CSV table of C-alpha atoms in Angstrom, one decimal:
chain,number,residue,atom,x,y,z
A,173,UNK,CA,177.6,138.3,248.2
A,174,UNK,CA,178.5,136.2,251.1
A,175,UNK,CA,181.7,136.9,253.5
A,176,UNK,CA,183.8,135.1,251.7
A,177,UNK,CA,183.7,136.8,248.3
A,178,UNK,CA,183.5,140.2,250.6
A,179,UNK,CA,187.2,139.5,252.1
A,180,UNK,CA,188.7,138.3,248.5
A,181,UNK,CA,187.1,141.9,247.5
A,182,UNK,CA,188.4,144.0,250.5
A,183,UNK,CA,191.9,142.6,250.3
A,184,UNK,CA,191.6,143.3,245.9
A,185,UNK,CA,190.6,146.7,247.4
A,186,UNK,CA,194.2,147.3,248.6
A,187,UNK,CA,195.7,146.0,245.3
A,188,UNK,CA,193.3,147.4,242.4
A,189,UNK,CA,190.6,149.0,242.1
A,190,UNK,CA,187.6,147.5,242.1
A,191,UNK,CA,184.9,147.9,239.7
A,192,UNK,CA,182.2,150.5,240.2
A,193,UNK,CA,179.7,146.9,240.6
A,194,UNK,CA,181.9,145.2,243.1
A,195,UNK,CA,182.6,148.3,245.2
A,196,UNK,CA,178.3,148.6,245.2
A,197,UNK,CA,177.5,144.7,246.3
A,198,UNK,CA,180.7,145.2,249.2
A,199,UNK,CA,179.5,148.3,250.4
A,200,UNK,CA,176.4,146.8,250.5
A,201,UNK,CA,177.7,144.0,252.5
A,202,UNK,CA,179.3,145.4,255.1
A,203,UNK,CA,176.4,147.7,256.1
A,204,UNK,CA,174.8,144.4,257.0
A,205,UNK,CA,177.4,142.1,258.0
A,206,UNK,CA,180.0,143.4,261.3
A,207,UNK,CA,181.9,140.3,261.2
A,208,UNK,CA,183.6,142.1,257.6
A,209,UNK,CA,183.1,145.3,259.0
A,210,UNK,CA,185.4,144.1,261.8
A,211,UNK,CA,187.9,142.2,258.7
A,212,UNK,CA,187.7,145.6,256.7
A,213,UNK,CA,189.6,147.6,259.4
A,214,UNK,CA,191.8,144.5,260.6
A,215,UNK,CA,193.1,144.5,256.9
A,216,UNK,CA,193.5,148.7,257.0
A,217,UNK,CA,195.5,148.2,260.0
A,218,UNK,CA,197.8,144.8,258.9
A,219,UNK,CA,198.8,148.1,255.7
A,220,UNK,CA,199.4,150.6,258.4
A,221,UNK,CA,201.9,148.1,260.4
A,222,UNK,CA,203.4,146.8,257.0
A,223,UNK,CA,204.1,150.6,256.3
A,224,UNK,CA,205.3,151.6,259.8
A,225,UNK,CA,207.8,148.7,259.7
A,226,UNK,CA,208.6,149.5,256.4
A,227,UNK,CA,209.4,153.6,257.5
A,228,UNK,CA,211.8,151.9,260.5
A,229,UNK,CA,213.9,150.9,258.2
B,144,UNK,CA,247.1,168.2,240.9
B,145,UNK,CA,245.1,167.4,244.3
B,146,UNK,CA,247.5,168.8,247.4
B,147,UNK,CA,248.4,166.7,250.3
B,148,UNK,CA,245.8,167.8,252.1
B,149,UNK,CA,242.6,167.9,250.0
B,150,UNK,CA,243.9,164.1,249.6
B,151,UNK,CA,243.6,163.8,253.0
B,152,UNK,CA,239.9,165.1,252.9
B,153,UNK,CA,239.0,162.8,250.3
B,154,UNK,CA,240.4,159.6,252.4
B,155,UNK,CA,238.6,160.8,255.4
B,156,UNK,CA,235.2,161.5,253.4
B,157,UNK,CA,235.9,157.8,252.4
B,158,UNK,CA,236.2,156.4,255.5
B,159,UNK,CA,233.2,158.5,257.3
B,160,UNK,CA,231.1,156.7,254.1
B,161,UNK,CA,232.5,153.1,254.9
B,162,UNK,CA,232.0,153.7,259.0
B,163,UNK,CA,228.4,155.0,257.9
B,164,UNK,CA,226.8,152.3,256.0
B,165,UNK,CA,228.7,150.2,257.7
B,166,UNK,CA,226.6,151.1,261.0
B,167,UNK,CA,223.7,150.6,258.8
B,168,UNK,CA,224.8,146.8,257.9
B,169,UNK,CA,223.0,144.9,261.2
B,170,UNK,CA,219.5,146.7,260.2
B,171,UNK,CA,219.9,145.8,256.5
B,172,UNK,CA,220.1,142.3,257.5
B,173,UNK,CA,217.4,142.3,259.4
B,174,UNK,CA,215.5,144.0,256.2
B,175,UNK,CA,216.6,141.0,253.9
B,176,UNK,CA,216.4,138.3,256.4
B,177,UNK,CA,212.6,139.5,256.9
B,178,UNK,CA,212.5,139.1,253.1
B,179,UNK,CA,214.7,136.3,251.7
B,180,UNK,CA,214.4,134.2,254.7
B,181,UNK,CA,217.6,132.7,254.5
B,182,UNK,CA,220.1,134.1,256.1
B,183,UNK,CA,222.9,133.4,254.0
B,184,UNK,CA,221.7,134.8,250.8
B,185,UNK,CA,220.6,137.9,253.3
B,186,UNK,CA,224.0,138.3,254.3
B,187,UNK,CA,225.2,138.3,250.3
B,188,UNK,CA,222.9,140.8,249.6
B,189,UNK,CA,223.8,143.0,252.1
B,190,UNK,CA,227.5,142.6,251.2
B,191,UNK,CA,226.7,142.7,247.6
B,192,UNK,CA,224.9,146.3,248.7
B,193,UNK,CA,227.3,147.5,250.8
B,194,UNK,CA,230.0,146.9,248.2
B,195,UNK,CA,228.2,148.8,245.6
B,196,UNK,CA,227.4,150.9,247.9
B,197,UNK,CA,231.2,152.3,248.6
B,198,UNK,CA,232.9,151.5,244.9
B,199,UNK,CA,230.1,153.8,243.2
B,200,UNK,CA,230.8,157.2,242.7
B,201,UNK,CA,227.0,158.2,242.6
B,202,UNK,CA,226.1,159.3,246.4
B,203,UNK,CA,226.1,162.8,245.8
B,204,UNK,CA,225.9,163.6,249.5
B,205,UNK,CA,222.7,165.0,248.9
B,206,UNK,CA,219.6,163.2,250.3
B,207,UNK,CA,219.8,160.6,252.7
B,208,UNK,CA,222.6,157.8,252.3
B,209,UNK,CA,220.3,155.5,254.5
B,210,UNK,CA,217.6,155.5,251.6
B,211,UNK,CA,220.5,155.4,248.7
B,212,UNK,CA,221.8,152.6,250.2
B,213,UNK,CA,218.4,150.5,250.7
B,214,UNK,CA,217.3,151.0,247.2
B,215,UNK,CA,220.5,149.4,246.4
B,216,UNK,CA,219.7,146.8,248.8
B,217,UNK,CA,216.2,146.4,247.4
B,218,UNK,CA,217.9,146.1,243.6
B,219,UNK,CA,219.9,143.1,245.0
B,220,UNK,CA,217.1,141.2,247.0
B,221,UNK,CA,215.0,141.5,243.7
B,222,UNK,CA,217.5,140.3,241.6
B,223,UNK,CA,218.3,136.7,243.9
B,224,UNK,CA,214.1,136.6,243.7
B,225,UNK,CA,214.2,136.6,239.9
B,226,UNK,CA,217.0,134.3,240.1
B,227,UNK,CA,215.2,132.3,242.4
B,228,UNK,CA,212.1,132.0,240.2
B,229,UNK,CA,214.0,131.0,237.4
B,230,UNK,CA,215.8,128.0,238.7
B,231,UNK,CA,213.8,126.8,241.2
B,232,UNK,CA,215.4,125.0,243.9
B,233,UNK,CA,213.1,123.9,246.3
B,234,UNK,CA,209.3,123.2,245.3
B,235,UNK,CA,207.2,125.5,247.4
B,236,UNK,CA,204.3,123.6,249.4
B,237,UNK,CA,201.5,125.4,247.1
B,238,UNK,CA,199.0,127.7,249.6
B,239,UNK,CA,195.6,126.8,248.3
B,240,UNK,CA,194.6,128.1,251.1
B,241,UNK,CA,192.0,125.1,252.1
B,242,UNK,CA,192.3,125.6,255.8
B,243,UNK,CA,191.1,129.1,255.6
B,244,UNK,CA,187.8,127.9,254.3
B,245,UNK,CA,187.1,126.4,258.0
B,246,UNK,CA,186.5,129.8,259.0
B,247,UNK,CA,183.1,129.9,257.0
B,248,UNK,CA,179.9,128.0,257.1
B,249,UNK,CA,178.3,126.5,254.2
B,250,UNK,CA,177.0,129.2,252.7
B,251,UNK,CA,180.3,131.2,252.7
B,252,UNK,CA,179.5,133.5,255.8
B,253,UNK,CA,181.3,134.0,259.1
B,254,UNK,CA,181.4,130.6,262.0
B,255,UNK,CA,180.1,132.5,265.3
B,256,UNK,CA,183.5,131.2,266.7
B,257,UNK,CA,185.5,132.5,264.0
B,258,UNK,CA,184.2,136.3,263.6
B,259,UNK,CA,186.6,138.9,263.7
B,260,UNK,CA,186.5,140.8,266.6
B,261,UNK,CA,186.9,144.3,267.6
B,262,UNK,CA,191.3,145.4,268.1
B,263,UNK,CA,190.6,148.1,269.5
B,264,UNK,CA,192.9,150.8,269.0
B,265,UNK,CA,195.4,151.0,266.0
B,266,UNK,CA,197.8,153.0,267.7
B,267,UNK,CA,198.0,151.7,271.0
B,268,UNK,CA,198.6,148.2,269.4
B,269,UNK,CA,201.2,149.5,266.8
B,270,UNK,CA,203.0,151.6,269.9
B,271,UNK,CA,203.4,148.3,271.5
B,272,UNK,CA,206.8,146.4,271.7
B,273,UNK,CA,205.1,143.0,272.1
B,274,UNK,CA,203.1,143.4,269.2
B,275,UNK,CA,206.1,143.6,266.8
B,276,UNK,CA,207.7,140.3,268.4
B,277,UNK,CA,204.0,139.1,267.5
B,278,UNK,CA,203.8,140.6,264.2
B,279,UNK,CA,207.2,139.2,262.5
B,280,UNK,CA,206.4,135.7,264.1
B,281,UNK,CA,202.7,135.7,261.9
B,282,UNK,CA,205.1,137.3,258.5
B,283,UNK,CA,207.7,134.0,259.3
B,284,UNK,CA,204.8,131.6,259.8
B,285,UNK,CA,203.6,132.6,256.3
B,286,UNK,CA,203.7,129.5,253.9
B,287,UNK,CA,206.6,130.2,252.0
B,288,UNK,CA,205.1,131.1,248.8
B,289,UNK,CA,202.3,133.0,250.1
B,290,UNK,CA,204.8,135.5,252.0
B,291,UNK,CA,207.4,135.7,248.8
B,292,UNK,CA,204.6,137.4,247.2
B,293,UNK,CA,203.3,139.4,250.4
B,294,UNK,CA,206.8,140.8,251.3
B,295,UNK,CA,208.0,141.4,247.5
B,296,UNK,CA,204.4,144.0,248.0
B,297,UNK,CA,204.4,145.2,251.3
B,298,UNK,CA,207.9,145.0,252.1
B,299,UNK,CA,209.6,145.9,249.3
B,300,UNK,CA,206.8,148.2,248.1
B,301,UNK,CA,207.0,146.7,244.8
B,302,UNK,CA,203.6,147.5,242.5
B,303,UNK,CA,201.6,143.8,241.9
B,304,UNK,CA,202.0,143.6,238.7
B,305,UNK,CA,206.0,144.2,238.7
B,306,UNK,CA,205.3,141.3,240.7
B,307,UNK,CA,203.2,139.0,238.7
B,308,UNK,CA,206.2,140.0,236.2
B,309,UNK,CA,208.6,139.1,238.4
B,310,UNK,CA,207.3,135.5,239.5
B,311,UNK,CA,205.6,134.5,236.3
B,312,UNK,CA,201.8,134.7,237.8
B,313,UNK,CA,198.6,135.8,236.4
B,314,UNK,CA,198.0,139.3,238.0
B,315,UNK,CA,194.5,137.1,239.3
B,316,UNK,CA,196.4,134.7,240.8
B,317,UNK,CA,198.5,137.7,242.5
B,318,UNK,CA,195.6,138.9,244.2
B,319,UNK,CA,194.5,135.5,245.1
B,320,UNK,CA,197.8,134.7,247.2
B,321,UNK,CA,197.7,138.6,248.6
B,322,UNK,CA,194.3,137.6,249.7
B,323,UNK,CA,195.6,134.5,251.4
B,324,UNK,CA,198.6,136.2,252.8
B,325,UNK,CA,196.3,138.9,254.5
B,326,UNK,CA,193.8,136.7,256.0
B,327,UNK,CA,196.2,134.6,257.2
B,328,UNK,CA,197.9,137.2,259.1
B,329,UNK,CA,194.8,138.4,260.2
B,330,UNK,CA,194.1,135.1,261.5
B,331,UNK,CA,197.0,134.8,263.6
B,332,UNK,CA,197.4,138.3,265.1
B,333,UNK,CA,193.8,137.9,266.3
B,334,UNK,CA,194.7,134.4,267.7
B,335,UNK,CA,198.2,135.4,269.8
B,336,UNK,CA,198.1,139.3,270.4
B,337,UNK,CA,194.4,140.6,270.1
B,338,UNK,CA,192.8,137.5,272.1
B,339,UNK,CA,196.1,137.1,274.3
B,340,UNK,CA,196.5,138.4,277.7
B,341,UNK,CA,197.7,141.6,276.1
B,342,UNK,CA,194.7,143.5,275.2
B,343,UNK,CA,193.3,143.1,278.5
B,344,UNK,CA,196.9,144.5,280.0
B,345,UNK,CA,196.5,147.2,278.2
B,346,UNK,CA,193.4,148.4,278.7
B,347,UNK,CA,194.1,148.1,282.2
């Protein structure tokens, strides 16, 4: 898997889930790559904003 | 027969509902403008909302009017984006997200230049006033389709495949544009607010 397939697979992660082989070759992944590692939490915190401006409302 | 004054108590339980959600109107503008991005069919589904809103009989009192009165909104804001998907007015510029691809070498992994960084804290950044200016700026610089799709999820907190439903997509094609939407975002947050002079300021 290369980073690009990884991000299309951490942003499915927030949408479906994944199948038990796609969560395996990510998780591999990120425990070698920190650029995605990095991207993985970036894309935790974009939901976390999207659901605090959400509660303001 | 309803006396003179229980009358009375009905009118001014009316008007305390009107003066309510009407306080409530400049906020659900905001809400749909975020949304529809267009401020006139924002403003008629406010109005649509708020009118509903005060001819139904349904607000029991109980629970909170604010959150009665946005699912209306919601109902209406869906409805123009079914309406909109039906008779399309304006062709959308399609996302096929090309540019994105830049941010990869050949073999699909990160450009040094392009890695994603370390934010930092969550909460500091989310505590921040700047970072909201920041934050709707990247959601309105969205290519039009792209954020229809991202708002209708994360805005409206609809479920992706009401979505798909709603727009007529493939529920792969769903998570294609979601996939778009979020790196795009990512992309520019890390570009104005994470790399700006802000992070430094506030680790000062």
């Amino acid at each position: 898997m290369n980073c690009k397939q990884a991000t299309q697979l951490m942003s499915e992660s927030h949408d479906h889930q994944l199948t038990r082989w796609q969560r395996f070759s990510l998780r591999v992944h990120l425990l070698i790559c920190n650029g995605c590692r990095a991207y993985n939490k970036h894309l935790d915190f974009i939901s976390k904003a999207m659901q605090q401006m959400r509660d303001r409302f | 027969m309803a006396t003179g004054s229980s009358l009375d108590e009905l009118g001014n339980q009316a008007t305390e509902l009107a003066e309510e959600v009407q306080a409530l109107r400049e906020q659900m503008l905001r809400f749909a403008t975020l949304q529809l991005r267009d401020v006139t069919q924002a403003e008629d589904a406010v109005h649509d909302a708020i009118n509903a809103a005060l001819s139904s009989n349904k607000y029991s009192g109980k629970g909170s009017l604010k959150s009665w009165v946005y699912a209306i909104l919601r109902n209406k804001i869906i409805d123009i984006i079914r309406e909109r998907s039906r008779h399309p007015v304006e062709t959308f510029i399609e996302d096929d997200g090309s540019d994105l691809n830049d941010q990869f070498d050949e073999k699909g992994h990160w450009k040094k230049s392009q890695q994603p960084a370390n934010w930092g804290q969550p909460e500091t950044t989310l505590a921040n006033k700047q970072f909201w200016l920041i934050f709707e700026a990247c959601l309105n610089d969205l290519p039009e389709s792209t954020a229809q799709v991202f708002m209708m999820r994360e805005h409206l907190g609809l479920d992706i495949r009401e979505i798909c439903n709603e727009l007529s997509l493939s529920e792969s094609n769903c998570w294609v544009i979601m996939h778009r939407a979020r790196m795009r975002l990512r992309k520019c947050l890390e570009g104005h607010f994470i790399q700006g002079d802000f992070l430094q300021a506030v680790s000062q």
